[in-house]
Amino acid sequence: KRIENQTNRQVTYSKRRNGLFKKAHELTVLCDAKVSILMISTTQKLHEYISPATTTKQLFDYYQEAVGVDLWQTHYEKMQEHLRKLKEVNKNLRKEIRQRMGESLNDLGYDQMVTLIDDMDNSLRLIRDRKYKVIGNQIDTSKKKVRNVEEIHKNLVLEFDARQEDPHYGLVENEGDYNSVLGFPNGGGPGIIALRLPPNHHHHVNHHPNLHG
């Protein structure tokens, strides 16, 4: 009778399966028989033994010839029916596409043409809505770019005016290893340039040739 304990049942299944496969292999070697065993456990794992030099399909073919049945006929018929339905759907879709392009209209009655017009009007409305949304997004992006350019221009003008009013704009004294540091705010230059100058040039930094360009 059925083993109730799941662990014992699984252990027994594994041992008996290995023993069965061993006997199948002995039949193959000793008797030159073609043996195929398919087993599915309660955990839905598939275990298979097949005699060497043969395949499961070959044994199924032998079985069909010996018994006189076609194991695949039902499956083949279902596939054929599914293929027929797909072809019909494809045919109708192609016809609908042609009608939306103004072709194959002779078979349409008045109600069908009214329905077709309504469908095309709805499609056009959706396309226009999408077009306007895309245009709106592009306008918003362009406005952001313009605002960024205007902000950069404004900062450059302010910096230029500050330099015109104060020749020492951007010059900061530093008591460290370098006597002075010249900075370019807001990305106005390649970065921060540190200048090491002799003590007698403290008041002539703005005339140093390295500051030009």
mmCIF file of C-alpha atoms in Angstrom:
data_model
loop_
_atom_site.group_PDB
_atom_site.id
_atom_site.type_symbol
_atom_site.label_atom_id
_atom_site.label_comp_id
_atom_site.label_asym_id
_atom_site.label_seq_id
_atom_site.Cartn_x
_atom_site.Cartn_y
_atom_site.Cartn_z
ATOM 1 C CA LYS A 1 0.000 0.000 0.000
ATOM 2 C CA ARG A 2 0.961 3.641 -0.377
ATOM 3 C CA ILE A 3 3.726 4.861 1.928
ATOM 4 C CA GLU A 4 2.244 7.684 3.980
ATOM 5 C CA ASN A 5 5.473 9.220 5.231
ATOM 6 C CA GLN A 6 6.675 11.602 2.534
ATOM 7 C CA THR A 7 10.388 11.200 3.312
ATOM 8 C CA ASN A 8 10.200 7.413 3.329
ATOM 9 C CA ARG A 9 8.146 7.497 0.147
ATOM 10 C CA GLN A 10 10.750 9.616 -1.632
ATOM 11 C CA VAL A 11 13.633 7.417 -0.463
ATOM 12 C CA THR A 12 11.816 4.279 -1.588
ATOM 13 C CA TYR A 13 11.035 5.862 -4.957
ATOM 14 C CA SER A 14 14.686 6.715 -5.506
ATOM 15 C CA LYS A 15 15.910 3.228 -4.566
ATOM 16 C CA ARG A 16 13.285 1.391 -6.636
ATOM 17 C CA ARG A 17 13.879 3.687 -9.597
ATOM 18 C CA ASN A 18 17.592 2.993 -9.578
ATOM 19 C CA GLY A 19 16.919 -0.734 -9.271
ATOM 20 C CA LEU A 20 14.455 -0.619 -12.168
ATOM 21 C CA PHE A 21 16.902 1.276 -14.369
ATOM 22 C CA LYS A 22 19.601 -1.260 -13.503
ATOM 23 C CA LYS A 23 17.329 -4.135 -14.593
ATOM 24 C CA ALA A 24 16.487 -2.259 -17.815
ATOM 25 C CA HIS A 25 20.179 -1.854 -18.534
ATOM 26 C CA GLU A 26 20.758 -5.577 -17.907
ATOM 27 C CA LEU A 27 17.982 -6.424 -20.380
ATOM 28 C CA THR A 28 19.607 -4.137 -22.947
ATOM 29 C CA VAL A 29 23.074 -5.652 -22.534
ATOM 30 C CA LEU A 30 22.219 -9.322 -21.953
ATOM 31 C CA CYS A 31 19.256 -9.690 -24.305
ATOM 32 C CA ASP A 32 19.966 -6.973 -26.890
ATOM 33 C CA ALA A 33 16.539 -5.490 -26.130
ATOM 34 C CA LYS A 34 15.425 -1.930 -26.703
ATOM 35 C CA VAL A 35 14.061 -0.565 -23.440
ATOM 36 C CA SER A 36 12.560 2.780 -22.598
ATOM 37 C CA ILE A 37 11.312 3.820 -19.156
ATOM 38 C CA LEU A 38 9.676 7.137 -18.312
ATOM 39 C CA MET A 39 8.990 7.985 -14.678
ATOM 40 C CA ILE A 40 7.477 11.111 -13.119
ATOM 41 C CA SER A 41 7.783 11.568 -9.383
ATOM 42 C CA THR A 42 5.240 13.221 -7.092
ATOM 43 C CA THR A 43 7.410 16.369 -7.317
ATOM 44 C CA GLN A 44 6.876 16.359 -11.111
ATOM 45 C CA LYS A 45 10.487 15.445 -11.876
ATOM 46 C CA LEU A 46 11.015 13.373 -14.997
ATOM 47 C CA HIS A 47 13.392 10.408 -14.945
ATOM 48 C CA GLU A 48 14.128 8.426 -18.078
ATOM 49 C CA TYR A 49 16.076 5.393 -19.160
ATOM 50 C CA ILE A 50 16.627 4.650 -22.815
ATOM 51 C CA SER A 51 18.720 1.868 -24.310
ATOM 52 C CA PRO A 52 21.964 3.083 -25.884
ATOM 53 C CA ALA A 53 22.015 3.520 -29.678
ATOM 54 C CA THR A 54 18.295 4.302 -29.774
ATOM 55 C CA THR A 55 15.980 7.217 -29.005
ATOM 56 C CA THR A 56 12.617 7.630 -27.314
ATOM 57 C CA LYS A 57 11.072 8.733 -30.618
ATOM 58 C CA GLN A 58 12.289 5.560 -32.346
ATOM 59 C CA LEU A 59 10.664 3.430 -29.664
ATOM 60 C CA PHE A 60 7.417 5.390 -30.016
ATOM 61 C CA ASP A 61 7.572 4.783 -33.772
ATOM 62 C CA TYR A 62 8.095 1.037 -33.118
ATOM 63 C CA TYR A 63 5.078 1.107 -30.790
ATOM 64 C CA GLN A 64 2.854 2.789 -33.372
ATOM 65 C CA GLU A 65 3.838 0.263 -36.053
ATOM 66 C CA ALA A 66 3.292 -2.703 -33.754
ATOM 67 C CA VAL A 67 -0.058 -1.562 -32.344
ATOM 68 C CA GLY A 68 -1.306 0.237 -35.460
ATOM 69 C CA VAL A 69 -2.144 3.577 -33.863
ATOM 70 C CA ASP A 70 -1.083 7.134 -34.519
ATOM 71 C CA LEU A 71 -0.089 8.812 -31.267
ATOM 72 C CA TRP A 72 0.314 12.219 -32.886
ATOM 73 C CA GLN A 73 -2.871 12.386 -34.981
ATOM 74 C CA THR A 74 -4.987 14.146 -32.378
ATOM 75 C CA HIS A 75 -2.252 16.660 -31.639
ATOM 76 C CA TYR A 76 -1.699 17.216 -35.353
ATOM 77 C CA GLU A 77 -5.411 17.852 -35.925
ATOM 78 C CA LYS A 78 -5.458 20.429 -33.111
ATOM 79 C CA MET A 79 -2.456 22.171 -34.630
ATOM 80 C CA GLN A 80 -4.137 22.230 -38.027
ATOM 81 C CA GLU A 81 -7.301 23.753 -36.549
ATOM 82 C CA HIS A 82 -5.260 26.390 -34.697
ATOM 83 C CA LEU A 83 -3.377 27.223 -37.902
ATOM 84 C CA ARG A 84 -6.653 27.564 -39.831
ATOM 85 C CA LYS A 85 -7.989 30.051 -37.258
ATOM 86 C CA LEU A 86 -4.768 32.071 -37.384
ATOM 87 C CA LYS A 87 -4.957 32.258 -41.172
ATOM 88 C CA GLU A 88 -8.556 33.480 -40.943
ATOM 89 C CA VAL A 89 -7.610 36.179 -38.434
ATOM 90 C CA ASN A 90 -4.709 37.259 -40.637
ATOM 91 C CA LYS A 91 -6.981 37.429 -43.687
ATOM 92 C CA ASN A 92 -9.511 39.626 -41.867
ATOM 93 C CA LEU A 93 -6.789 41.941 -40.559
ATOM 94 C CA ARG A 94 -5.338 42.413 -44.040
ATOM 95 C CA LYS A 95 -8.798 43.171 -45.407
ATOM 96 C CA GLU A 96 -9.420 45.710 -42.636
ATOM 97 C CA ILE A 97 -6.088 47.410 -43.357
ATOM 98 C CA ARG A 98 -6.956 47.687 -47.055
ATOM 99 C CA GLN A 99 -10.358 49.176 -46.199
ATOM 100 C CA ARG A 100 -8.752 51.793 -43.954
ATOM 101 C CA MET A 101 -6.606 52.717 -46.962
ATOM 102 C CA GLY A 102 -9.689 53.155 -49.155
ATOM 103 C CA GLU A 103 -9.484 49.753 -50.854
ATOM 104 C CA SER A 104 -11.800 46.700 -50.925
ATOM 105 C CA LEU A 105 -14.876 48.813 -50.164
ATOM 106 C CA ASN A 106 -17.242 47.172 -52.629
ATOM 107 C CA ASP A 107 -18.309 44.473 -50.160
ATOM 108 C CA LEU A 108 -19.235 46.988 -47.428
ATOM 109 C CA GLY A 109 -22.805 47.952 -46.743
ATOM 110 C CA TYR A 110 -23.952 51.380 -45.536
ATOM 111 C CA ASP A 111 -23.760 50.515 -41.815
ATOM 112 C CA GLN A 112 -20.328 48.972 -42.255
ATOM 113 C CA MET A 113 -19.040 52.085 -44.021
ATOM 114 C CA VAL A 114 -20.427 54.309 -41.239
ATOM 115 C CA THR A 115 -18.669 52.116 -38.673
ATOM 116 C CA LEU A 116 -15.451 52.303 -40.688
ATOM 117 C CA ILE A 117 -15.660 56.116 -40.841
ATOM 118 C CA ASP A 118 -16.223 56.309 -37.072
ATOM 119 C CA ASP A 119 -13.265 54.026 -36.434
ATOM 120 C CA MET A 120 -10.992 56.107 -38.672
ATOM 121 C CA ASP A 121 -12.174 59.357 -37.030
ATOM 122 C CA ASN A 122 -11.328 57.919 -33.605
ATOM 123 C CA SER A 123 -7.938 56.781 -34.868
ATOM 124 C CA LEU A 124 -7.198 60.234 -36.294
ATOM 125 C CA ARG A 125 -8.213 61.864 -33.004
ATOM 126 C CA LEU A 126 -5.831 59.627 -31.060
ATOM 127 C CA ILE A 127 -3.025 60.321 -33.531
ATOM 128 C CA ARG A 128 -3.593 64.102 -33.309
ATOM 129 C CA ASP A 129 -3.645 63.964 -29.502
ATOM 130 C CA ARG A 130 -0.363 62.113 -29.525
ATOM 131 C CA LYS A 131 1.116 64.569 -32.032
ATOM 132 C CA TYR A 132 0.154 67.573 -29.905
ATOM 133 C CA LYS A 133 1.610 65.900 -26.822
ATOM 134 C CA VAL A 134 4.915 65.303 -28.610
ATOM 135 C CA ILE A 135 4.964 68.904 -29.868
ATOM 136 C CA GLY A 136 4.214 70.169 -26.346
ATOM 137 C CA ASN A 137 7.071 68.136 -24.901
ATOM 138 C CA GLN A 138 9.445 69.495 -27.553
ATOM 139 C CA ILE A 139 8.336 73.082 -26.805
ATOM 140 C CA ASP A 140 8.897 72.595 -23.059
ATOM 141 C CA THR A 141 12.369 71.186 -23.720
ATOM 142 C CA SER A 142 13.221 74.101 -26.029
ATOM 143 C CA LYS A 143 12.021 76.625 -23.418
ATOM 144 C CA LYS A 144 14.252 75.031 -20.781
ATOM 145 C CA LYS A 145 17.231 75.240 -23.128
ATOM 146 C CA VAL A 146 16.471 78.915 -23.855
ATOM 147 C CA ARG A 147 16.220 79.690 -20.125
ATOM 148 C CA ASN A 148 19.554 77.971 -19.510
ATOM 149 C CA VAL A 149 21.221 79.960 -22.304
ATOM 150 C CA GLU A 150 19.709 83.215 -20.996
ATOM 151 C CA GLU A 151 20.979 82.439 -17.485
ATOM 152 C CA ILE A 152 24.481 81.731 -18.800
ATOM 153 C CA HIS A 153 24.414 84.955 -20.841
ATOM 154 C CA LYS A 154 23.230 86.938 -17.826
ATOM 155 C CA ASN A 155 26.066 85.569 -15.666
ATOM 156 C CA LEU A 156 28.638 86.334 -18.355
ATOM 157 C CA VAL A 157 27.385 89.929 -18.655
ATOM 158 C CA LEU A 158 27.533 90.404 -14.883
ATOM 159 C CA GLU A 159 31.042 88.983 -14.778
ATOM 160 C CA PHE A 160 32.164 91.200 -17.653
ATOM 161 C CA ASP A 161 30.726 94.330 -15.969
ATOM 162 C CA ALA A 162 32.416 93.377 -12.683
ATOM 163 C CA ARG A 163 35.791 93.025 -14.417
ATOM 164 C CA GLN A 164 35.353 96.397 -16.072
ATOM 165 C CA GLU A 165 34.572 98.106 -12.751
ATOM 166 C CA ASP A 166 37.221 96.326 -10.655
ATOM 167 C CA PRO A 167 40.567 95.371 -12.266
ATOM 168 C CA HIS A 168 41.316 93.173 -9.250
ATOM 169 C CA TYR A 169 38.064 91.176 -9.635
ATOM 170 C CA GLY A 170 38.732 87.521 -8.917
ATOM 171 C CA LEU A 171 42.166 88.160 -7.296
ATOM 172 C CA VAL A 172 42.378 86.686 -3.775
ATOM 173 C CA GLU A 173 45.310 86.945 -1.433
ATOM 174 C CA ASN A 174 46.568 83.664 0.017
ATOM 175 C CA GLU A 175 49.031 83.294 2.846
ATOM 176 C CA GLY A 176 49.933 79.697 1.902
ATOM 177 C CA ASP A 177 52.645 78.469 -0.440
ATOM 178 C CA TYR A 178 51.321 80.685 -3.245
ATOM 179 C CA ASN A 179 51.202 84.475 -2.975
ATOM 180 C CA SER A 180 47.907 84.858 -4.852
ATOM 181 C CA VAL A 181 45.178 82.914 -6.513
ATOM 182 C CA LEU A 182 43.108 84.058 -9.501
ATOM 183 C CA GLY A 183 39.670 82.433 -9.821
ATOM 184 C CA PHE A 184 37.179 82.399 -12.634
ATOM 185 C CA PRO A 185 33.625 82.108 -11.217
ATOM 186 C CA ASN A 186 30.665 80.488 -12.989
ATOM 187 C CA GLY A 187 32.829 78.506 -15.371
ATOM 188 C CA GLY A 188 34.263 81.675 -16.934
ATOM 189 C CA GLY A 189 37.684 80.119 -17.431
ATOM 190 C CA PRO A 190 39.521 76.813 -17.524
ATOM 191 C CA GLY A 191 39.510 76.541 -13.748
ATOM 192 C CA ILE A 192 41.532 78.057 -10.907
ATOM 193 C CA ILE A 193 45.084 79.175 -11.717
ATOM 194 C CA ALA A 194 47.609 79.462 -8.899
ATOM 195 C CA LEU A 195 50.458 81.920 -9.509
ATOM 196 C CA ARG A 196 53.705 81.919 -7.599
ATOM 197 C CA LEU A 197 55.049 85.496 -7.775
ATOM 198 C CA PRO A 198 58.078 87.232 -6.275
ATOM 199 C CA PRO A 199 57.333 89.469 -3.272
ATOM 200 C CA ASN A 200 57.950 92.687 -5.241
ATOM 201 C CA HIS A 201 55.102 91.829 -7.666
ATOM 202 C CA HIS A 202 52.319 91.771 -5.059
ATOM 203 C CA HIS A 203 50.668 94.891 -6.466
ATOM 204 C CA HIS A 204 51.181 94.113 -10.140
ATOM 205 C CA VAL A 205 49.493 90.737 -10.442
ATOM 206 C CA ASN A 206 46.903 92.054 -12.834
ATOM 207 C CA HIS A 207 49.706 92.921 -15.313
ATOM 208 C CA HIS A 208 51.277 89.470 -15.261
ATOM 209 C CA PRO A 209 51.420 88.026 -18.827
ATOM 210 C CA ASN A 210 50.082 84.668 -17.622
ATOM 211 C CA LEU A 211 46.705 86.270 -16.862
ATOM 212 C CA HIS A 212 45.969 87.097 -20.499
ATOM 213 C CA GLY A 213 44.279 84.645 -22.900
#
